[in-house]
Coordinates of N, CA and C in Angstrom, one line a residue:
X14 N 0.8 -1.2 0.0 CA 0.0 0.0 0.0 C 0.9 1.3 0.0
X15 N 0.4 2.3 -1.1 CA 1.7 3.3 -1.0 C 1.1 4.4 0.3
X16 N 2.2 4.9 1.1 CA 1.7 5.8 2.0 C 0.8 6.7 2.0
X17 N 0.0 7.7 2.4 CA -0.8 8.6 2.1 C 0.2 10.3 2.2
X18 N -0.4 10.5 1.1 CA 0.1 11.7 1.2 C 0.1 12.6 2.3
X19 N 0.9 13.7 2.8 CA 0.2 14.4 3.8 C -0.3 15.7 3.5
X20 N -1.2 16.1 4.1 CA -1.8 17.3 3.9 C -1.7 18.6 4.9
X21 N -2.0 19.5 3.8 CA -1.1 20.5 4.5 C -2.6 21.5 5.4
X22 N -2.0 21.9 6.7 CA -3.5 22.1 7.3 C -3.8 23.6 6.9
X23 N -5.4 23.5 6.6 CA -5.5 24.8 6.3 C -5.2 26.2 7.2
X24 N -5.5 27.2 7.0 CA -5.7 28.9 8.0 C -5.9 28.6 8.8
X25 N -7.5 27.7 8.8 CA -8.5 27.7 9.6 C -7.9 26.9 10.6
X26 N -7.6 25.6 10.5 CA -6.8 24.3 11.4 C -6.0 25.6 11.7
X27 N -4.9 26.0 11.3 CA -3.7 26.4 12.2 C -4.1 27.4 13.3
X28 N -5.3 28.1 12.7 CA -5.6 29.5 13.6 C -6.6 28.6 14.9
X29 N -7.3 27.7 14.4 CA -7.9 27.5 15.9 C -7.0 26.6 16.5
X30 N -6.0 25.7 16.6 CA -5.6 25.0 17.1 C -4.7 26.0 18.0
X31 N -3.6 27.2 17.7 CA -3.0 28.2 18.0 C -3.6 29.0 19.1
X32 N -5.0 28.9 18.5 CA -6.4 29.8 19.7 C -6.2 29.0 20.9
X33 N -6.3 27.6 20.5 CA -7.0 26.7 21.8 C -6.3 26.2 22.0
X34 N -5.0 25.6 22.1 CA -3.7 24.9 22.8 C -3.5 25.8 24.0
X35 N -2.9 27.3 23.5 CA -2.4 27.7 25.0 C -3.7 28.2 25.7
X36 N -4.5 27.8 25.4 CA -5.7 27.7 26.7 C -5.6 26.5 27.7
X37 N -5.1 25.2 27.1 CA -5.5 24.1 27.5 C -4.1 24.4 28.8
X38 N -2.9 24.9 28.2 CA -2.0 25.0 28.7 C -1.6 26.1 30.1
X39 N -3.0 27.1 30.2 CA -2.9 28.1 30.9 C -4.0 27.5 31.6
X40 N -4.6 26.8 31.6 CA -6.0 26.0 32.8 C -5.0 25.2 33.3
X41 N -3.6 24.5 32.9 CA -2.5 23.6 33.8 C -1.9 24.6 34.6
X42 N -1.5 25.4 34.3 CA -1.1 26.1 34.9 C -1.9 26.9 36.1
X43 N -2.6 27.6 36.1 CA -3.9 27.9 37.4 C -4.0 26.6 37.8
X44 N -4.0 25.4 37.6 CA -4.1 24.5 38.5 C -2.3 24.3 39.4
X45 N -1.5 24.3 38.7 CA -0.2 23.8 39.2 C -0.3 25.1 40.4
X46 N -0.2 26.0 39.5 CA -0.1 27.1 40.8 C -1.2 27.2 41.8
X47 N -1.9 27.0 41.6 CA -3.0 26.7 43.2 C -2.4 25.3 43.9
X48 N -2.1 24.5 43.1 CA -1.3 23.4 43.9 C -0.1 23.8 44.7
X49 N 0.4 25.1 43.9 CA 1.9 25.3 44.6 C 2.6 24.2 44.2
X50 N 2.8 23.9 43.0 CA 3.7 22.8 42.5 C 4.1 23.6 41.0
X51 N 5.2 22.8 40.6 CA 6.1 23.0 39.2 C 5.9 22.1 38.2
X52 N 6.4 22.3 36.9 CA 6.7 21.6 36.4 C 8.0 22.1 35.3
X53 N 8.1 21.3 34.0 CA 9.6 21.7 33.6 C 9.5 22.5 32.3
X54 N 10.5 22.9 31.7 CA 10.5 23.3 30.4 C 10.6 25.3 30.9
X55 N 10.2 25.9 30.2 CA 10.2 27.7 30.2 C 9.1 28.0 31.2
X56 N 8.1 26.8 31.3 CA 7.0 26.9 32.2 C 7.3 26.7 33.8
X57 N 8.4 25.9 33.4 CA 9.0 25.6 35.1 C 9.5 26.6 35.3
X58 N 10.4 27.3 34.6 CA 11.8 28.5 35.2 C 10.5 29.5 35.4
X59 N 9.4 29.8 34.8 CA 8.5 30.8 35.1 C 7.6 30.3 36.6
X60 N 7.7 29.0 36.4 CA 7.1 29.0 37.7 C 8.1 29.6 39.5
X61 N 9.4 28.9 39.1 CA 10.3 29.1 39.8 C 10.7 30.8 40.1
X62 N 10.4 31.5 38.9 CA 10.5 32.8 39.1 C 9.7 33.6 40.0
X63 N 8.2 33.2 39.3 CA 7.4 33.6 40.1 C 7.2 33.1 42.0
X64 N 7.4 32.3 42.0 CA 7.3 31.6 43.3 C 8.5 32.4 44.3
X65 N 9.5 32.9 43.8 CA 10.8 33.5 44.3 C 10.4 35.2 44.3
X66 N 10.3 36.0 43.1 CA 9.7 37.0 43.5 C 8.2 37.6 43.8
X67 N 7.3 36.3 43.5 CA 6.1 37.4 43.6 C 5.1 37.8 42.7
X68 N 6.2 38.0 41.1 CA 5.7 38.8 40.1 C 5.2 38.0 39.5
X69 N 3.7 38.4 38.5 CA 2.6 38.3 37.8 C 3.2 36.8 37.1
X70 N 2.6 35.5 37.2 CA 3.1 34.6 36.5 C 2.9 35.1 34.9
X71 N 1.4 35.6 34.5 CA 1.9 35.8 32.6 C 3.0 36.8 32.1
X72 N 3.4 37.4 32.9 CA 4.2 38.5 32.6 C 5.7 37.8 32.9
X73 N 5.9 36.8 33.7 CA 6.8 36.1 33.9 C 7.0 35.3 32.6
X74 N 6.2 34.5 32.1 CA 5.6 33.4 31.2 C 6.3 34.1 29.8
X75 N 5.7 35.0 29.5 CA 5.8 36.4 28.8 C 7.4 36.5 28.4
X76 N 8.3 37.3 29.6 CA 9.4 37.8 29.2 C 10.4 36.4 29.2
X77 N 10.3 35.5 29.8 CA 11.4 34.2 30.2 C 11.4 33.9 28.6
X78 N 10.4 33.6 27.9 CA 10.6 33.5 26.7 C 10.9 34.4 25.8
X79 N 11.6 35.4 26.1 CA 12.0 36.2 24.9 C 13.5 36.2 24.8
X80 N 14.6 35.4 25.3 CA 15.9 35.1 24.6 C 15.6 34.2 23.7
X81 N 14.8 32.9 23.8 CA 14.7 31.8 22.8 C 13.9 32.2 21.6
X82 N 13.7 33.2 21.0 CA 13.1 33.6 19.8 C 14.3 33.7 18.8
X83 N 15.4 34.0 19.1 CA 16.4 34.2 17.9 C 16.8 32.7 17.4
X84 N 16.8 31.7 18.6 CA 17.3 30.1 18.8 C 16.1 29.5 17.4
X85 N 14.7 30.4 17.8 CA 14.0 29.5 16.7 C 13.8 29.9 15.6
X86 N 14.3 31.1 15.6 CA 14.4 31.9 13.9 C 15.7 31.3 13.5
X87 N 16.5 30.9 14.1 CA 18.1 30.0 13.9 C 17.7 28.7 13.2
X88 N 16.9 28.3 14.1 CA 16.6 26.4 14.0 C 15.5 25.9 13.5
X89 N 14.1 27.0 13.1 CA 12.9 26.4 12.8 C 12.5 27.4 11.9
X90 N 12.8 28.5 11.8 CA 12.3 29.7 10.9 C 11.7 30.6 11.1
X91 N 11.5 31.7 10.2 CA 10.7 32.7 10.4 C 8.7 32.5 11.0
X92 N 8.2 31.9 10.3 CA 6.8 31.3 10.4 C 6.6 30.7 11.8
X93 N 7.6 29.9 11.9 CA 7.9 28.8 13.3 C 7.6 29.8 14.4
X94 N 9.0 30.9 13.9 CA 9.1 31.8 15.2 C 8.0 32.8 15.5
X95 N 6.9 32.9 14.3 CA 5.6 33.5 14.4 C 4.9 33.2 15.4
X96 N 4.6 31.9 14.7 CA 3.8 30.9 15.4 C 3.7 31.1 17.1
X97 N 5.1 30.8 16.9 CA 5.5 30.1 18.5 C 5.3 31.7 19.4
X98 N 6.0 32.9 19.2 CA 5.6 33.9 19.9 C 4.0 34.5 19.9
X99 N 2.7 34.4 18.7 CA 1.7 33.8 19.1 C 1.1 33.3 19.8
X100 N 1.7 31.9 19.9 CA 1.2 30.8 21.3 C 1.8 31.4 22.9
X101 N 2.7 31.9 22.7 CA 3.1 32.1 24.1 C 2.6 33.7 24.3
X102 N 2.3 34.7 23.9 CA 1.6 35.8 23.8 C 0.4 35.0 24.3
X103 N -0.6 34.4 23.9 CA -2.0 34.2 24.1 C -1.7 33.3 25.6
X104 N -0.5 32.4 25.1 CA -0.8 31.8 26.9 C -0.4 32.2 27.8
X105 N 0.2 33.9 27.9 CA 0.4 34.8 28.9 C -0.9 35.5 29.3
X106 N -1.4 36.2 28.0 CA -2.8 36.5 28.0 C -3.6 35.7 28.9
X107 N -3.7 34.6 28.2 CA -4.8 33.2 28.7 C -4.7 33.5 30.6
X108 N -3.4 33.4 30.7 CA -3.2 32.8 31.9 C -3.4 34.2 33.4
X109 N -3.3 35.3 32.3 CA -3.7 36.7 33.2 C -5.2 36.5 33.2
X110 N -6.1 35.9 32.1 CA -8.0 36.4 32.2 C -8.0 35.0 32.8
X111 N -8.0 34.1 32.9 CA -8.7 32.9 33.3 C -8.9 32.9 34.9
X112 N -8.3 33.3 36.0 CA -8.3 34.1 37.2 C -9.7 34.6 37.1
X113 N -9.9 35.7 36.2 CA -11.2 36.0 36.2 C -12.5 35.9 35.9
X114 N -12.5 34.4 35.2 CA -13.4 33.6 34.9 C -14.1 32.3 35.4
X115 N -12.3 32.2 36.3 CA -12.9 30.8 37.0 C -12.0 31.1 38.1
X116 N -12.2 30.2 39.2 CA -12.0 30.1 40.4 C -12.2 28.7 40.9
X117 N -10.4 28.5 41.5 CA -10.2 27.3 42.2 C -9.8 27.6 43.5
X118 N -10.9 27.1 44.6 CA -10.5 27.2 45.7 C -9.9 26.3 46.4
X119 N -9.9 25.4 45.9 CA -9.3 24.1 46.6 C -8.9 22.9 45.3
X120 N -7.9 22.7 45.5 CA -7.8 21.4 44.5 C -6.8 20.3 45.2
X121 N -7.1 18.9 44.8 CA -6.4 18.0 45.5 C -5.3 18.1 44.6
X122 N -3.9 17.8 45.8 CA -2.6 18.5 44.6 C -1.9 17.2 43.7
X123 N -2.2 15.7 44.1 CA -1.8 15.2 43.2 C -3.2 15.0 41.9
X124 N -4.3 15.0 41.9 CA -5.0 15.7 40.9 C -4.5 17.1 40.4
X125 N -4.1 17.8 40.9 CA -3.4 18.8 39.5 C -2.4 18.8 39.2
X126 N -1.6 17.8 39.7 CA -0.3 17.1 39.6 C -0.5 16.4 37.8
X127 N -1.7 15.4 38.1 CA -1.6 14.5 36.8 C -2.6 15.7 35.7
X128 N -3.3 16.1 36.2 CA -4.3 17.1 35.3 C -4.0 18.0 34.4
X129 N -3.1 19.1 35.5 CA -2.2 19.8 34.4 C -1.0 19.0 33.7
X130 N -0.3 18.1 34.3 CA 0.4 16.9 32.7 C -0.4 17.1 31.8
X131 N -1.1 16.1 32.2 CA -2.2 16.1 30.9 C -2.4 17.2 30.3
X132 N -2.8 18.2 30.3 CA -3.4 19.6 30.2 C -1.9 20.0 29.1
X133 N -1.1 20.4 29.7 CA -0.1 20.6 29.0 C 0.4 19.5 27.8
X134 N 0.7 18.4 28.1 CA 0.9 17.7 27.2 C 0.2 17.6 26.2
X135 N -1.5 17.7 26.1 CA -2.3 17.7 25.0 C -2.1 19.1 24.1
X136 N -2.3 20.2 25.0 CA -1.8 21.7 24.1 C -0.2 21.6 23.8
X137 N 0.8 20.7 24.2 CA 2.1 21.1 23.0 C 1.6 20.2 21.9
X138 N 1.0 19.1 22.1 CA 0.7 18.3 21.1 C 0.1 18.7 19.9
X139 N -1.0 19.7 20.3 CA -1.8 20.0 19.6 C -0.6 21.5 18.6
X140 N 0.3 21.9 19.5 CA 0.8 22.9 19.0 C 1.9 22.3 17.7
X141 N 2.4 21.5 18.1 CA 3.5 20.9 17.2 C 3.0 20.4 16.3
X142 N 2.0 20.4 16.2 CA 1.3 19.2 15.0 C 1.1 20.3 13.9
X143 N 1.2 21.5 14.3 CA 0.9 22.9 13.9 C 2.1 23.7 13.5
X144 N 3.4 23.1 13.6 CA 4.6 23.4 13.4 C 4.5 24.9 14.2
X145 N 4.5 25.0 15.7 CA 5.1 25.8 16.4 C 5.2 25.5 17.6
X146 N 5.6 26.2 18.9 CA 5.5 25.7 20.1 C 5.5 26.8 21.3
X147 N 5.8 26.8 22.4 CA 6.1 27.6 23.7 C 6.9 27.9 23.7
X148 N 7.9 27.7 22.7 CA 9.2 28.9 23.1 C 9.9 27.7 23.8
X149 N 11.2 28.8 24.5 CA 11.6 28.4 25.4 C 12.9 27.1 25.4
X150 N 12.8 26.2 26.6 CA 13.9 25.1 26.2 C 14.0 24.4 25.2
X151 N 12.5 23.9 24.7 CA 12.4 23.1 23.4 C 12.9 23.7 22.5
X152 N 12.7 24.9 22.5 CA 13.4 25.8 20.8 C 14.7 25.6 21.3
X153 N 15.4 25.9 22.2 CA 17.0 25.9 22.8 C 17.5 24.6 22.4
X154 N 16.7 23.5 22.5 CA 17.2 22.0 22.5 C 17.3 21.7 21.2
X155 N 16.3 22.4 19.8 CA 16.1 22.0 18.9 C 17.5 22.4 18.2
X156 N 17.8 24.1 18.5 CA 18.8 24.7 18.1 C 19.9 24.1 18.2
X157 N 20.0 23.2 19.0 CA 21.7 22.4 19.7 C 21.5 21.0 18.9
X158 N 20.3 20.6 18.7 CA 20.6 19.2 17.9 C 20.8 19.3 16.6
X159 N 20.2 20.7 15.8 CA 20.6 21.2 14.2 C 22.1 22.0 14.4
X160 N 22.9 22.3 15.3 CA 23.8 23.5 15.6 C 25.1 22.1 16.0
X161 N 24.8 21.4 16.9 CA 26.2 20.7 17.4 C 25.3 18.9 17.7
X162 N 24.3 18.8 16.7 CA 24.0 17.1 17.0 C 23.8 16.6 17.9
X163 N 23.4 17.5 18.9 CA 23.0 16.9 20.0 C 21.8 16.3 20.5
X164 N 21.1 15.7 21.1 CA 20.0 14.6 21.1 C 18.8 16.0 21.8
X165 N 17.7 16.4 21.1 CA 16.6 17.3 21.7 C 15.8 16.7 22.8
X166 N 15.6 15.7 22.5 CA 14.9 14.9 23.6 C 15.6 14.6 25.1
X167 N 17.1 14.4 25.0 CA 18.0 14.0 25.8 C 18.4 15.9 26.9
X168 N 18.7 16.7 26.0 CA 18.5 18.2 26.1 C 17.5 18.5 26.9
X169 N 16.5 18.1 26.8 CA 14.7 18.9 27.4 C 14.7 18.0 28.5
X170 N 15.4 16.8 28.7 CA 14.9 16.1 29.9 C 16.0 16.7 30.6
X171 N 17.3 16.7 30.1 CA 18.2 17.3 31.5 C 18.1 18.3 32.0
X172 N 17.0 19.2 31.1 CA 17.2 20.6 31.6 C 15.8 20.8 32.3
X173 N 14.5 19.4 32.2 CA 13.2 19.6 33.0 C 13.9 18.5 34.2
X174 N 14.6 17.9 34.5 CA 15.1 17.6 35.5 C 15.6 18.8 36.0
X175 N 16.8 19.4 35.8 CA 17.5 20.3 36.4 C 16.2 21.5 37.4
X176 N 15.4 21.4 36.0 CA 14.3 22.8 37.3 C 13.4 21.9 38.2
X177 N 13.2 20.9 38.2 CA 12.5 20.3 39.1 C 13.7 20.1 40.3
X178 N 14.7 20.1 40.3 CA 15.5 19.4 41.3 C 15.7 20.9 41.6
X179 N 15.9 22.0 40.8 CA 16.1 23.4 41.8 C 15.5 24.1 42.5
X180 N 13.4 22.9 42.4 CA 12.5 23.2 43.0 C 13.0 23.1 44.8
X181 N 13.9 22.1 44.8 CA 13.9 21.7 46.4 C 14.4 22.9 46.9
X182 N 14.7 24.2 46.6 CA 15.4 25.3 46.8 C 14.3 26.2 47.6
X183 N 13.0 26.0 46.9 CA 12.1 27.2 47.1 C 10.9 26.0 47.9
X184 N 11.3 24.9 47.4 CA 9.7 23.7 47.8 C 9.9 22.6 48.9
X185 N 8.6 21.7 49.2 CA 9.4 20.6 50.2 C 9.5 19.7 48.9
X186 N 10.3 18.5 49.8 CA 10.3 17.1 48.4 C 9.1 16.7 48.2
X187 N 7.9 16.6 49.2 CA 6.6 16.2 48.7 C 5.9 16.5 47.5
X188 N 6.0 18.0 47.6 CA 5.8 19.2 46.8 C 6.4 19.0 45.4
X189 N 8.3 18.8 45.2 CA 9.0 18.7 44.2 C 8.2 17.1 43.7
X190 N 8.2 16.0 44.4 CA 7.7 14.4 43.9 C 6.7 14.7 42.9
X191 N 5.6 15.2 43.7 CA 4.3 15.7 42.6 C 4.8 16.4 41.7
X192 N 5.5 17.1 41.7 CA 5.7 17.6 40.0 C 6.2 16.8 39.3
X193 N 7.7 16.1 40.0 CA 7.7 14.9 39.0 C 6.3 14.0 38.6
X194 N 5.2 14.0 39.4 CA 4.2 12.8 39.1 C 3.8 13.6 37.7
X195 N 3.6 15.2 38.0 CA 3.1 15.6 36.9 C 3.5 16.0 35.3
X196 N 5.0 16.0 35.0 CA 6.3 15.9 34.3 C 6.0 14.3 33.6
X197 N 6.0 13.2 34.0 CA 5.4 12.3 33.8 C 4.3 12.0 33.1
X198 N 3.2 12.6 33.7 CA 2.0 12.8 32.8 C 1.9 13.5 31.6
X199 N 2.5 14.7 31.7 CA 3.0 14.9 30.5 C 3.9 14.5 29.2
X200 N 4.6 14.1 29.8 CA 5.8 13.1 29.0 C 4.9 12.0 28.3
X201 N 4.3 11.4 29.4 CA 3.2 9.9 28.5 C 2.2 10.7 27.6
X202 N 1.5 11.7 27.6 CA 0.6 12.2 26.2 C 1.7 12.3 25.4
X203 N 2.8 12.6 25.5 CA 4.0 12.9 24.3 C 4.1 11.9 23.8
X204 N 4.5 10.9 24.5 CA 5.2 9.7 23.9 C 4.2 8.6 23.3
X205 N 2.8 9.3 23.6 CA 1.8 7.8 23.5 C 1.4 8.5 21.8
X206 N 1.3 9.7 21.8 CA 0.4 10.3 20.6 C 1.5 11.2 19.8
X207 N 3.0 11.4 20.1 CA 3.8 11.9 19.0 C 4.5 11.1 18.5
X208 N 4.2 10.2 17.5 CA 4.9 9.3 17.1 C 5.0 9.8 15.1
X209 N 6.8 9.5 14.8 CA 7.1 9.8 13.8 C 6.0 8.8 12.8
X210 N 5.4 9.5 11.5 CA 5.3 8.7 10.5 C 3.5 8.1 11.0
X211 N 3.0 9.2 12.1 CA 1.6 8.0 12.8 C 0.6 9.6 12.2
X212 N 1.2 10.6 12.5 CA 0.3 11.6 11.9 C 0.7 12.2 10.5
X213 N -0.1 12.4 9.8 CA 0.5 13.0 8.9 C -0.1 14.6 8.0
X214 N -0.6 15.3 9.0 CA -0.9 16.7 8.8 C 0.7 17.4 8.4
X215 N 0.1 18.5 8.1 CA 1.7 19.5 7.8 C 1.4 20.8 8.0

């Protein structure tokens, strides 16, 4: 059987998917942070920021990503780098109005532990599939495996390791565990539904 061609997604697919991923990704977030827990990637260092000074998590979310914009106009392109500052603009936005729409007064923290995984992992999913992303370490990791061959995958874990273990700085290990639980959960929507050669949009 010869393979199927892939198709390339329309305006419409790129513009709603763009709209609605970093929503999915800023409802993980209002949940982590009412948990008082972390997780890894440019979302972690923003968490860790904020938790240390104080200041506005979107506006944290916001500026932490703006060294890695030249990394993805380097390694993925102009469009890419549209894209991706796009998504992270709306999930700063997202994540400043949602506060004012909904309200969590209590959440059980290893439920927002696996929740927001989930939560996140389905909105990068949904982002990538769309050829853009969150910025951040991923774009750093991509740049070093097209720049010096080095493994992206191997990159993004040492470096969502490294902010979870710098969590023990500001956190207890209870606290730090559950993010790993939640790092995890996200990692399995990656690994169960990004598979080379299984989707074929463009």
């Amino acid at each position: 059987m010869q393979p199927e061609t892939p198709t390339r997604h329309s305006l419409f697919e790129d513009a709603q998917a763009l709209l609605v991923a970093p929503m999915f990704v800023a409802f993980a977030v209002m949940l982590l942070q009412q948990a008082g827990l972390l997780t890894g990637g440019t979302v972690g260092v923003a968490f860790l920021i904020h938790y240390l000074s104080g200041w506005p998590m979107a506006w944290v979310l916001f500026v932490a990503n703006l060294p890695f914009y030249l990394f993805a106009w380097r390694a993925m392109g102009l469009v890419f780098t549209l894209k991706t500052f796009f998504c992270v603009g709306l999930l700063s936005l997202y994540t400043a109005l949602l506060p004012l729409v909904v309200s969590v007064a209590w959440v059980d923290r290893l439920f927002a532990a696996v929740m927001g995984g989930f939560l996140i992992g389905v909105g990068l999913l949904m982002i990538v599939r769309h050829r853009a992303s969150l910025g951040g370490l991923g774009v750093l990791a991509l740049y070093l495996q097209q720049r010096r061959g080095w493994s992206a995958g191997k990159v993004q874990m040492a470096a969502d390791a490294a902010i979870l273990l710098a969590g023990l700085v500001i956190r207890d290990p209870l606290t730090v565990g559950l993010s790993i639980v939640g790092a995890l959960a996200l990692n399995l929507v990656l690994a169960a539904n990004h598979k080379a050669g299984r989707y074929l949009g463009t």
